[in-house]
Coordinates of C-alpha atoms in Angstrom, one line a residue:
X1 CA 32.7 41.9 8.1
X2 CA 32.6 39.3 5.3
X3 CA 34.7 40.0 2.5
X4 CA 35.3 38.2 -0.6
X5 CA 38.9 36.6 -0.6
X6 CA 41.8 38.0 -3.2
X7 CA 42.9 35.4 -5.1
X8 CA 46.7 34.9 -5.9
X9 CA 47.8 37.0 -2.3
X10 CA 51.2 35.4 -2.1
X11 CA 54.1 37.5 -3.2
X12 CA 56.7 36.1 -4.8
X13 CA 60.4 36.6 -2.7
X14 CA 63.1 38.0 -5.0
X15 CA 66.7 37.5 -5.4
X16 CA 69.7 39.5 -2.8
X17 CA 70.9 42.0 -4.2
X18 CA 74.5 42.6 -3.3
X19 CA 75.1 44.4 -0.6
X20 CA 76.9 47.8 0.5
X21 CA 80.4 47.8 2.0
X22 CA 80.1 51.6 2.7
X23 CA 79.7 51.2 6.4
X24 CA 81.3 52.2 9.7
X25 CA 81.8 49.9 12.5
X26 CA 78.8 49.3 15.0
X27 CA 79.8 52.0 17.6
X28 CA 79.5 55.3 14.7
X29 CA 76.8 54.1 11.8
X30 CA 76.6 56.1 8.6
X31 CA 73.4 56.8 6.7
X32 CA 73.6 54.8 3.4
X33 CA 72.6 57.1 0.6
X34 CA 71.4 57.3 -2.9
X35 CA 72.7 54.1 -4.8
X36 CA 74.4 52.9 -1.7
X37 CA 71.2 52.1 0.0
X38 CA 69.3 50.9 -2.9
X39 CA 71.8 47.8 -3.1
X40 CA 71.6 47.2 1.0
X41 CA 69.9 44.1 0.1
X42 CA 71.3 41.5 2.6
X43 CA 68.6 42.4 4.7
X44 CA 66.5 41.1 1.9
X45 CA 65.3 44.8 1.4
X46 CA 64.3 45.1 5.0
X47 CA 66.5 48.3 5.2
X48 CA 63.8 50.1 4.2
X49 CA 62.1 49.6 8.1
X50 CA 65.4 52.0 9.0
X51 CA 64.0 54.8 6.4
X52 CA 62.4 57.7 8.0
X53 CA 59.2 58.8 6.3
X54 CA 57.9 62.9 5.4
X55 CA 55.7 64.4 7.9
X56 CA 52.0 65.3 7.1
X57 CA 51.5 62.8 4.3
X58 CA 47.6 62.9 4.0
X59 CA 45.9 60.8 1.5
X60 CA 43.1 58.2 0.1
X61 CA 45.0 54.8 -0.3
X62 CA 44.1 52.0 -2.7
X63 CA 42.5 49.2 -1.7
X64 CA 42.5 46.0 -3.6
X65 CA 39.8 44.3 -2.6
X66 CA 36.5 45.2 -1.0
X67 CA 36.2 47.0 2.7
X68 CA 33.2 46.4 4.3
X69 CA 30.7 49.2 5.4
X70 CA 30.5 48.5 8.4
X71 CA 33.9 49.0 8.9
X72 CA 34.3 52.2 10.2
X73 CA 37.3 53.6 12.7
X74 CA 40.8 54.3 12.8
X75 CA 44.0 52.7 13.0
X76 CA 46.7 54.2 14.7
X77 CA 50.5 53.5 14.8
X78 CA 53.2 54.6 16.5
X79 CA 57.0 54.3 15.8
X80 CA 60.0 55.9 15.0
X81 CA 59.5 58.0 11.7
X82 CA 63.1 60.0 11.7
X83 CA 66.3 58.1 12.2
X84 CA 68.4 61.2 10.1
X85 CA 69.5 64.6 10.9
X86 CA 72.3 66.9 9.8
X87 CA 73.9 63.6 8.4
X88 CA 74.0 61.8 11.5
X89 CA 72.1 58.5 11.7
X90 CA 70.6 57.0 14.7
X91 CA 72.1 53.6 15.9
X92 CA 69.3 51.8 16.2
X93 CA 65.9 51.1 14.9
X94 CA 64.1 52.0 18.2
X95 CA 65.8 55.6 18.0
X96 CA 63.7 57.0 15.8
X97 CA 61.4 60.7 16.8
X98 CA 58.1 59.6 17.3
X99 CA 55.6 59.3 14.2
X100 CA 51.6 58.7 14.5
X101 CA 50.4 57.1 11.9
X102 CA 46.4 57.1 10.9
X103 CA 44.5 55.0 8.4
X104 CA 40.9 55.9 8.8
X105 CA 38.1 53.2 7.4
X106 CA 34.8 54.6 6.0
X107 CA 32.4 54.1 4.0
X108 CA 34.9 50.9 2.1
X109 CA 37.8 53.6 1.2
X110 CA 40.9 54.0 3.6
X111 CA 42.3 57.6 4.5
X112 CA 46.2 57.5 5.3
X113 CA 47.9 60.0 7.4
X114 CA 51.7 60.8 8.7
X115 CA 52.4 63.0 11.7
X116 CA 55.4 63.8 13.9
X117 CA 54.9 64.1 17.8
X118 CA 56.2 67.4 18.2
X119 CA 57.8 66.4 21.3
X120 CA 60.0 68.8 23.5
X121 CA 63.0 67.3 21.9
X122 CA 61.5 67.0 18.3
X123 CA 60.7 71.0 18.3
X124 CA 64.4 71.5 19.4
X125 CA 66.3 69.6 17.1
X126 CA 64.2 70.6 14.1
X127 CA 65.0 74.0 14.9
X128 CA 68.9 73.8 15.5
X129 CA 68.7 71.3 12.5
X130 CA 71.2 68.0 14.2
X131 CA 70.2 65.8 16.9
X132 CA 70.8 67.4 20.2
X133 CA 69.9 64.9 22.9
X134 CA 70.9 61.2 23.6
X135 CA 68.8 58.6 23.0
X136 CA 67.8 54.8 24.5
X137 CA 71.1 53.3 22.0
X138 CA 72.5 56.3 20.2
X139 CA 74.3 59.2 22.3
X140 CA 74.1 62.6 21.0
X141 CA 76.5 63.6 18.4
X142 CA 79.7 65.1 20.5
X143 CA 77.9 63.3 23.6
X144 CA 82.3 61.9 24.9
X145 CA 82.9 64.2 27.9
X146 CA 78.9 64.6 28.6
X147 CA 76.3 62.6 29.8
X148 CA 74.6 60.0 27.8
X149 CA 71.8 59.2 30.2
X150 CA 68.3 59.5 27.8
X151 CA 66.2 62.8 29.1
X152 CA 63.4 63.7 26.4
X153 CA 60.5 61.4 25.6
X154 CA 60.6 60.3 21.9
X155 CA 56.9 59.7 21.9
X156 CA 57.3 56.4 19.7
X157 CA 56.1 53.2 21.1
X158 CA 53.1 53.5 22.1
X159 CA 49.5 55.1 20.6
X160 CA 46.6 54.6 23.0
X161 CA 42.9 56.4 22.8
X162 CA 40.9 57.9 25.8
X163 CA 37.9 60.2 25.5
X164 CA 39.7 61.8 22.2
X165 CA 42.9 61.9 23.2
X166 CA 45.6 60.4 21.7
X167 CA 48.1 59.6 23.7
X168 CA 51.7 59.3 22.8
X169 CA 54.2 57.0 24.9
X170 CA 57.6 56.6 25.5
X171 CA 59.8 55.2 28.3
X172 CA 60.7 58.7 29.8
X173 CA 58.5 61.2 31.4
X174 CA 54.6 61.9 31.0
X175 CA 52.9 61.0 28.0
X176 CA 52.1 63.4 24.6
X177 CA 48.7 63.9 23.6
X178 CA 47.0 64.6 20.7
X179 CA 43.7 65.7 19.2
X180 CA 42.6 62.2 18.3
X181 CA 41.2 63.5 15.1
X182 CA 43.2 66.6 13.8
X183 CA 46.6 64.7 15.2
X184 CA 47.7 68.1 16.5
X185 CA 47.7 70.4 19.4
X186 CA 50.3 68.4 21.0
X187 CA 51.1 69.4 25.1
X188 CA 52.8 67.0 27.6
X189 CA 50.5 65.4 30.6
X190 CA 51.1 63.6 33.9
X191 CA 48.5 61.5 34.2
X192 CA 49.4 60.9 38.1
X193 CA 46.5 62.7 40.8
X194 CA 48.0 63.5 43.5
X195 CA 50.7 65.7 45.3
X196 CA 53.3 66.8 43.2
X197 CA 56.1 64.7 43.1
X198 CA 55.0 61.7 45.0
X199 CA 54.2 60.0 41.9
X200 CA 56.3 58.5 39.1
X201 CA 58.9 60.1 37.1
X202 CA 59.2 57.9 33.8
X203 CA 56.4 56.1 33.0
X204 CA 56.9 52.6 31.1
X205 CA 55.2 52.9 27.6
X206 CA 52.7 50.2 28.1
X207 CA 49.7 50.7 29.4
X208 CA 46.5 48.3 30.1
X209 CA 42.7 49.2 29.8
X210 CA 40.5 46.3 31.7
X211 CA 38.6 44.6 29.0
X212 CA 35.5 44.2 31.7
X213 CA 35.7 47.0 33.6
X214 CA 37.2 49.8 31.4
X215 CA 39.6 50.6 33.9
X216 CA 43.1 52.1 32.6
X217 CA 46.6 50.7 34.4
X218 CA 49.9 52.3 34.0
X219 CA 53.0 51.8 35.2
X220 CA 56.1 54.4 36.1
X221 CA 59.5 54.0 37.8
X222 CA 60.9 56.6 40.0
X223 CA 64.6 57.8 41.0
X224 CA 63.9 58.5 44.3
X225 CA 64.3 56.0 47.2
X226 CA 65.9 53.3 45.6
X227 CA 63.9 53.0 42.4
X228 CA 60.2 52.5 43.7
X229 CA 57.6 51.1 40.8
X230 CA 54.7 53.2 40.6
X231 CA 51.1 51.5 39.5
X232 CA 48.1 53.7 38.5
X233 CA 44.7 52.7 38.5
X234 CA 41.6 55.0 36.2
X235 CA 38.7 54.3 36.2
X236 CA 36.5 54.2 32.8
X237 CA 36.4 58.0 33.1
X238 CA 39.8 58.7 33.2
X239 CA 39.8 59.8 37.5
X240 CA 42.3 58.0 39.4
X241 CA 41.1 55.2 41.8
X242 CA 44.2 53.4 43.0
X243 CA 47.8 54.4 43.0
X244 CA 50.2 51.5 44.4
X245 CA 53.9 52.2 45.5
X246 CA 56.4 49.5 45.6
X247 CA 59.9 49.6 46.0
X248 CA 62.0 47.8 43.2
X249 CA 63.8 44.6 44.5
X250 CA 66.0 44.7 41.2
X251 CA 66.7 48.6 41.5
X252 CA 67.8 50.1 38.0
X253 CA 67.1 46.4 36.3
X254 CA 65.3 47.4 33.0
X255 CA 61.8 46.1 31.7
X256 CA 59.4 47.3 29.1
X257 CA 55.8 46.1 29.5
X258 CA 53.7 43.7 32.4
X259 CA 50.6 41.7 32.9
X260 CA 47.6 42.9 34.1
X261 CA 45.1 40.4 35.8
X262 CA 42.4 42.6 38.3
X263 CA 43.5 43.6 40.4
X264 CA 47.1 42.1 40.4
X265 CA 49.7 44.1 38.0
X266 CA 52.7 41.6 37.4
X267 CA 56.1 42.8 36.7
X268 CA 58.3 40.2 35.1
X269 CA 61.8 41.7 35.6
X270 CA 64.4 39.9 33.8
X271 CA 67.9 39.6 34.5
X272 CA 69.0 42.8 32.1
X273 CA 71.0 44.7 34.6
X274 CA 72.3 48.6 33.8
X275 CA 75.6 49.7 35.0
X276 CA 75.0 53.5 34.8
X277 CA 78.4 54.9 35.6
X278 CA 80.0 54.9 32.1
X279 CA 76.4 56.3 30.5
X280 CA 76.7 59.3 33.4
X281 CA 80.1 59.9 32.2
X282 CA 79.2 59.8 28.8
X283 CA 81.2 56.7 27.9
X284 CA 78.1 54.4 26.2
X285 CA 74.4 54.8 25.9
X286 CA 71.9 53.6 27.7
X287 CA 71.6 50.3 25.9
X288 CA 75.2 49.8 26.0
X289 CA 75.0 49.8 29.4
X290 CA 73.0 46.8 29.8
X291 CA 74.0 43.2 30.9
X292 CA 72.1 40.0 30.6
X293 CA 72.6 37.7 33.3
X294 CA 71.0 34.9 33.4
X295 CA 72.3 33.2 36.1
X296 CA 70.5 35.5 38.2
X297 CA 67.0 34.6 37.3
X298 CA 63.9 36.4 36.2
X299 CA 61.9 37.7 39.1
X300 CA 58.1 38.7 39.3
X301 CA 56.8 41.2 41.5
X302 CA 52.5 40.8 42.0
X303 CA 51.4 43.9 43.4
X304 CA 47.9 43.9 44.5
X305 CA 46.6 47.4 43.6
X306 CA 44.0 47.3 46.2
X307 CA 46.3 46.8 49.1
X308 CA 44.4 43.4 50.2
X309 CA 47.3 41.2 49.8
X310 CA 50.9 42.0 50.4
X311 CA 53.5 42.6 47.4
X312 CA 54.5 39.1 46.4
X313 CA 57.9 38.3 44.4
X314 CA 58.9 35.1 43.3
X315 CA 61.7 33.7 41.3
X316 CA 61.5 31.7 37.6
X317 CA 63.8 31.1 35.2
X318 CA 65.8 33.8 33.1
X319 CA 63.2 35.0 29.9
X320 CA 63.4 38.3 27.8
X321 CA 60.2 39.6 27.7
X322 CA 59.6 42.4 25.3
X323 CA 55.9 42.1 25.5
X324 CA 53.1 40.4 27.0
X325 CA 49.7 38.5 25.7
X326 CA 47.2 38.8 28.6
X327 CA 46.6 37.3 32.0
X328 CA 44.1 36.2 34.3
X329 CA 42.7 35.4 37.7
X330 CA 41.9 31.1 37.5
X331 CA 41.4 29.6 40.9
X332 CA 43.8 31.7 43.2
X333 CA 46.1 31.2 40.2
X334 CA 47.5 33.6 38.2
X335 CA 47.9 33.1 34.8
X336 CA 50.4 34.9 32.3
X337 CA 51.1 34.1 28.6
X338 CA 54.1 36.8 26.9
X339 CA 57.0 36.1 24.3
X340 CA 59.7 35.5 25.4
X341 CA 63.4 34.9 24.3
X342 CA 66.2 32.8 26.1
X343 CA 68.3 35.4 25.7
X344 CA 67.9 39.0 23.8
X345 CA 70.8 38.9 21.2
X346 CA 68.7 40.5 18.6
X347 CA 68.5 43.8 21.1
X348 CA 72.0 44.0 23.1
X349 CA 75.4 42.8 21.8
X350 CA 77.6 45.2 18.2
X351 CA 76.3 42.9 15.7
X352 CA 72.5 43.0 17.3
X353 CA 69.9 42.4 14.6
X354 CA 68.3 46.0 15.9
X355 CA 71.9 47.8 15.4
X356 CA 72.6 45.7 11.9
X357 CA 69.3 46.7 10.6
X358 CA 70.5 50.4 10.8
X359 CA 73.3 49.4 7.6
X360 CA 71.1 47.3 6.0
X361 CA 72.3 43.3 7.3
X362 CA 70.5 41.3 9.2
X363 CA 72.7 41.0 12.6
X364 CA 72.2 38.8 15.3
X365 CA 69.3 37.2 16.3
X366 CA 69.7 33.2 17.1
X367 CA 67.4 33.5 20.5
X368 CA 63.8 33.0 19.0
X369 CA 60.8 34.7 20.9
X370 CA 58.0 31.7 22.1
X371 CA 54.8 31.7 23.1
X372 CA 55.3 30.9 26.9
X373 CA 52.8 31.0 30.0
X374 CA 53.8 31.5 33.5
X375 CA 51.4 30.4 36.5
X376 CA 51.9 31.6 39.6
X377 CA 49.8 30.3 42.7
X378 CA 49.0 33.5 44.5
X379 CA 48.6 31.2 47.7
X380 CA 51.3 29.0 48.2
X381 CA 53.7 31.5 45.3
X382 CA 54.4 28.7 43.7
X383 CA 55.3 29.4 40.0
X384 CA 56.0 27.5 36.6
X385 CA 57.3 28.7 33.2
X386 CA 56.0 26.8 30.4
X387 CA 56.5 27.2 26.5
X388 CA 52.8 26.9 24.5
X389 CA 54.5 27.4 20.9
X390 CA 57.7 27.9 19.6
X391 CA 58.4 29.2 17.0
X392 CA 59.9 32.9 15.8
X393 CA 56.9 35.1 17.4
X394 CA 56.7 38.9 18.5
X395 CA 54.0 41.5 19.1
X396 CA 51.1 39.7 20.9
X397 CA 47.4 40.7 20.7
X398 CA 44.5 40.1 22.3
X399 CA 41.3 41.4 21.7
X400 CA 40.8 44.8 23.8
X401 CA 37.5 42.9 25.6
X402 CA 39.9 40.4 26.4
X403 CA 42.9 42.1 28.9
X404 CA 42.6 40.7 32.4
X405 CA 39.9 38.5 31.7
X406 CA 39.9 34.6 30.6
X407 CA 41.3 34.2 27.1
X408 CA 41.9 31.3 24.9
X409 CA 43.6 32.7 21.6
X410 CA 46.5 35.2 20.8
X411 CA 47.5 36.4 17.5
X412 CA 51.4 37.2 17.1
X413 CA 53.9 38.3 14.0
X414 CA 55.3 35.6 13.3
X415 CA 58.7 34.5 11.2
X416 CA 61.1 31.8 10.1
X417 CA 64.6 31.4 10.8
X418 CA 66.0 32.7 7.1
X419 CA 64.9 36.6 8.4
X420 CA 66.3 36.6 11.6
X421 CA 64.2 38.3 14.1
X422 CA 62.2 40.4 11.4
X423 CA 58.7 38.6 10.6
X424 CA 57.4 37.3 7.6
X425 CA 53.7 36.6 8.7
X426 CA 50.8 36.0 11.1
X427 CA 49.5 33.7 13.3
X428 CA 46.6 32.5 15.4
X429 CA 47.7 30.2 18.7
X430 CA 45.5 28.4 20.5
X431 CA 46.9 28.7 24.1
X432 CA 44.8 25.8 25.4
X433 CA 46.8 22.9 23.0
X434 CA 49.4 24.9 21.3
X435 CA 48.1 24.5 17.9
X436 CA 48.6 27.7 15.3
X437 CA 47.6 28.7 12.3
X438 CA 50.1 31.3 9.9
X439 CA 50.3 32.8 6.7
X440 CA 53.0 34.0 5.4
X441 CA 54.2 36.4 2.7
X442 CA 57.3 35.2 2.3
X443 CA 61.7 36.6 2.2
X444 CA 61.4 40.0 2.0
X445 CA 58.4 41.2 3.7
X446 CA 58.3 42.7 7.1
X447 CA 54.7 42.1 9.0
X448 CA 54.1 43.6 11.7
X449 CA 52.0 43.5 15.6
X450 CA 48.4 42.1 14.2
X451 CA 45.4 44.6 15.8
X452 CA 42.3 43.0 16.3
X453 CA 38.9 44.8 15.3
X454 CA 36.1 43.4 16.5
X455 CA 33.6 43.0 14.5
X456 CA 30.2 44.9 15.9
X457 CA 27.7 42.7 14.7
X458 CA 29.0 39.6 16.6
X459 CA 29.6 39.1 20.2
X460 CA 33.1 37.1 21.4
X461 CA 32.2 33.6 21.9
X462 CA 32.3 32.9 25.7
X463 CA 32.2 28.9 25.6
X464 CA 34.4 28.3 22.7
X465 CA 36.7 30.9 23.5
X466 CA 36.6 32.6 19.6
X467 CA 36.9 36.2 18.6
X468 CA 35.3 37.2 15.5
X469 CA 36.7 40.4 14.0
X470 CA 39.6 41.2 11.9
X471 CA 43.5 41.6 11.8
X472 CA 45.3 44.4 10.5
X473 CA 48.8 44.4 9.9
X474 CA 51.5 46.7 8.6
X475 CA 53.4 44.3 5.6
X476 CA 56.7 46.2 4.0
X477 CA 57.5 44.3 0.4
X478 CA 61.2 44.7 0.4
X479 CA 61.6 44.1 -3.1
X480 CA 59.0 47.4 -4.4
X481 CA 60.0 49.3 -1.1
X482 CA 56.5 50.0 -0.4
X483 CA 54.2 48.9 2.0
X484 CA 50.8 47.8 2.7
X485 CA 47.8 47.1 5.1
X486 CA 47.0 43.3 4.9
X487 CA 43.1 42.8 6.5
X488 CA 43.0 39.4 7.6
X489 CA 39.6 37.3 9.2
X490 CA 40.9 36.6 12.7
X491 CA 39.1 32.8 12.8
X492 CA 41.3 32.2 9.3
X493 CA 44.4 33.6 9.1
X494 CA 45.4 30.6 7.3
X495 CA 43.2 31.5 4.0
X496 CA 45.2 34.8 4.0
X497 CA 44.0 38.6 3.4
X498 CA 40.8 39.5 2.7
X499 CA 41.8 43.0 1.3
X500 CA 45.2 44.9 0.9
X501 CA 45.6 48.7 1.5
X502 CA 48.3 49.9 -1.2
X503 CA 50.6 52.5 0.1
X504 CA 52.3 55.3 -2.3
X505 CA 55.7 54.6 0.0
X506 CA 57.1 52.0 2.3
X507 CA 56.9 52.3 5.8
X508 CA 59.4 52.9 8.8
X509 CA 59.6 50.1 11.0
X510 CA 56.7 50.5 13.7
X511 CA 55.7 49.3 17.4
X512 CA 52.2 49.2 18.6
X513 CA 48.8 50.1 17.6
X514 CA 44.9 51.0 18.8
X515 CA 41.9 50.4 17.1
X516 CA 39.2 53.2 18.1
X517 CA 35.7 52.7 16.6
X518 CA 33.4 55.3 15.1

């Protein structure tokens, strides 16, 4: 997967334009239109992350630069794609309806395609034409004297691959699948085996697939009998081995993603507490509804799924956690590298760099996400919260033979202080000293989670701890208001990309992606 560099790569940042004053306060966002949005430029043209995209786009994109042969498969991304109907405008970024996303490498060309999920709320609201249902931080339009509590999947976080399935997650209900090639034929499917009902009800949007074993772990949350966490277990042909039931010591306390290290799952549940009653009476969203308190601590729950050992929690320090790296078994020892944030300012709070985002300004977002590693001692349950790297990170990756098993790098968006919590670049950490290696495009440009592609013809390296393979990222240019796929040499981000796929449009902001070979 050799490819001759591009020379000159680095995009020049431009001037702010001035910005809009056409905006409502935080609580009732307005779309800004025509003109209007064309000068939101305190966001350094990052406003175009809050622009939905058209459905169906199908196309060859440019490449500049040479694609190997050998690089054959597909990207896919999932996000919000429509933030927009009936000219009501979604609070936040993470509001969006679900969008897949497909660029499909053969033969050194790259195919790009758009679709919608069609969810069960998508198909409704397209037909009556205006939003109908609340949302994670936006309620309904009309939603005063109802309730506000979120009750139709999105579809939007989450794109993951099994035996030509595409499946579609969210944070509420079963996931949405999809033909893996066609993107269509959409139906919803509990993936739980068992008797109906005894399993979960929402089931968290991240998943984890065993990079030894092929085994696939989920996670879901039920309602009944005081919150109980739900942890499924496939094996590498999708029948379901293990299912492990666990009550939730923080009851309705809200978290997003967890570790995986065979055959422990580990819930990191911070301190971001919901107080439901004003989102049942239809007083605030969901979001609105949350309070960080950190003087109540992070805990983890380790839930062996084999039953062997008992559930285990333990206490550490207060950390946001949006997303984790990896983790592994060492020595009776767990360990557990994520991002992590002192406090999440950028997510709850009016002036929240999410919410600001929406009426093209930056917001809020002081709290930086680090690299951190926590280490629990399954034996004594001693633990210890360490920080590898600081810096301004988000959207860790490991290579997929790498989950659960021994790893030694991670590969992260990563920013600078003058864009707030949106990211201007890459980077490679070494986990082991702390030690990175970034490039950057510069003010302006939005890059997003890195996924790693192995590269077929070389194996990882098991005594130095190096992945060879590629990184593809998702890079808006604020300043054009288009986008494009930046292909990067894992080993040297440094050098910068090896090839750039031009797209004919910018794109919506996005959340996670899967590689799947051909």
């Amino acid at each position: 997967m050799r490819i001759a560099r591009l020379k000159s790569l680095t995009s020049t940042a431009h001037a702010a334009a001035p910005s809009t004053s056409e905006v409502r306060s935080w609580d009732a966002p307005q779309a800004l239109a025509g003109a209007a949005r064309e000068k939101a430029w305190d966001a350094g043209g990052l406003a175009w992350l809050a622009e939905g995209l058209p459905d169906g786009l199908d196309y060859c994109a440019k490449v500049e630069g040479r694609l190997p042969q050998s690089l054959s498969g597909t990207l896919y991304r999932s996000g919000p794609g429509l933030f927009e109907r009936d000219g009501f405008r979604k609070w936040s970024i993470l509001d969006g309806d679900g969008m897949i996303r497909a660029t499909t490498f053969a033969g050194g060309r790259a195919r790009f395609r758009t679709r919608f999920v069609r969810t069960t709320k998508f198909n409704a609201e397209e037909k009556a034409g205006a939003f109908l249902y609340p949302t994670w931080t936006t309620p309904a339009p009309g939603c005063r004297n109802a309730s506000c509590v979120p009750s139709h999947s999105q579809a939007g976080v989450m794109a993951v691959v099994k035996a030509g399935k595409l499946y579609a997650f969210d944070e509420l209900g079963p996931a949405w699948t999809l033909d893996a090639t066609l993107l269509n034929a959409e139906q919803e499917r509990d993936l739980f085996e068992g008797e109906p009902g005894a399993g979960p009800v929402n089931y968290k949007a991240h998943t984890k697939t065993d990079g030894a074993s092929g085994e696939w772990v989920l996670v879901g949350q039920s309602r009944r009998r005081e919150h109980e966490l739900h942890v499924l277990v496939k094996d590498s042909t999708g029948k379901q081995t293990r299912h492990a039931v666990h009550r939730n010591p923080r009851g309705s306390a809200y978290f997003h993603d967890f570790f995986w290290a065979a055959p422990y799952v580990i819930l990191h549940l911070h301190p971001a507490m919901l107080s439901p009653l004003p989102m049942l009476a239809g007083l605030h969203p969901f979001a609105d509804c949350l309070t960080w308190k950190p003087e109540q601590g992070s805990l983890l729950v380790v839930i062996d799924t084999t039953g062997t050992r008992p559930p285990v929690s333990v206490e550490v320090p207060a950390t946001w956690m949006w997303h984790t790296l990896n983790a592994y078994v060492s020595d009776n020892t767990i360990v557990a590298d994520f991002v992590g944030y002192d406090t999440p300012d950028h997510f709850l709070g009016p002036d929240a760099a999410f919410r600001a985002i929406m009426r093209g300004r930056m917001g809020r977002a002081k709290s930086a996400g680090a690299l951190r590693r926590l280490t629990v001692e399954l034996n004594s349950g001693r633990t210890r919260l360490d920080t590898i790297a600081g810096g301004h990170y988000e959207f860790p990756f490991i290579p997929q033979r790498r989950v659960g098993q021994r790893h030694r790098y991670g590969y992260v968006a990563s920013g600078g202080a003058d864009q707030g919590w949106f990211h201007d670049g890459l980077a490679r950490i070494d986990t082991e000293t702390g030690n990175s290696a970034a490039f950057h495009f510069g003010h302006g440009h939005y890059v997003g989670e890195p996924v790693f592609v192995p590269d077929p013809d070389w194996p990882l390296g098991a005594a130095s701890g190096e992945d060879y393979g590629l990184l593809i990222a998702e890079v808006l240019d604020g300043q054009s208001g288009t986008s494009f796929l930046a292909i990067f040499d894992a080993a040297h981000i440094a050098d910068g990309p090896l090839a750039k796929i031009h797209l004919r449009h910018h794109l919506p902001f996005s959340c996670h992606g899967w590689w799947e070979a051909t």
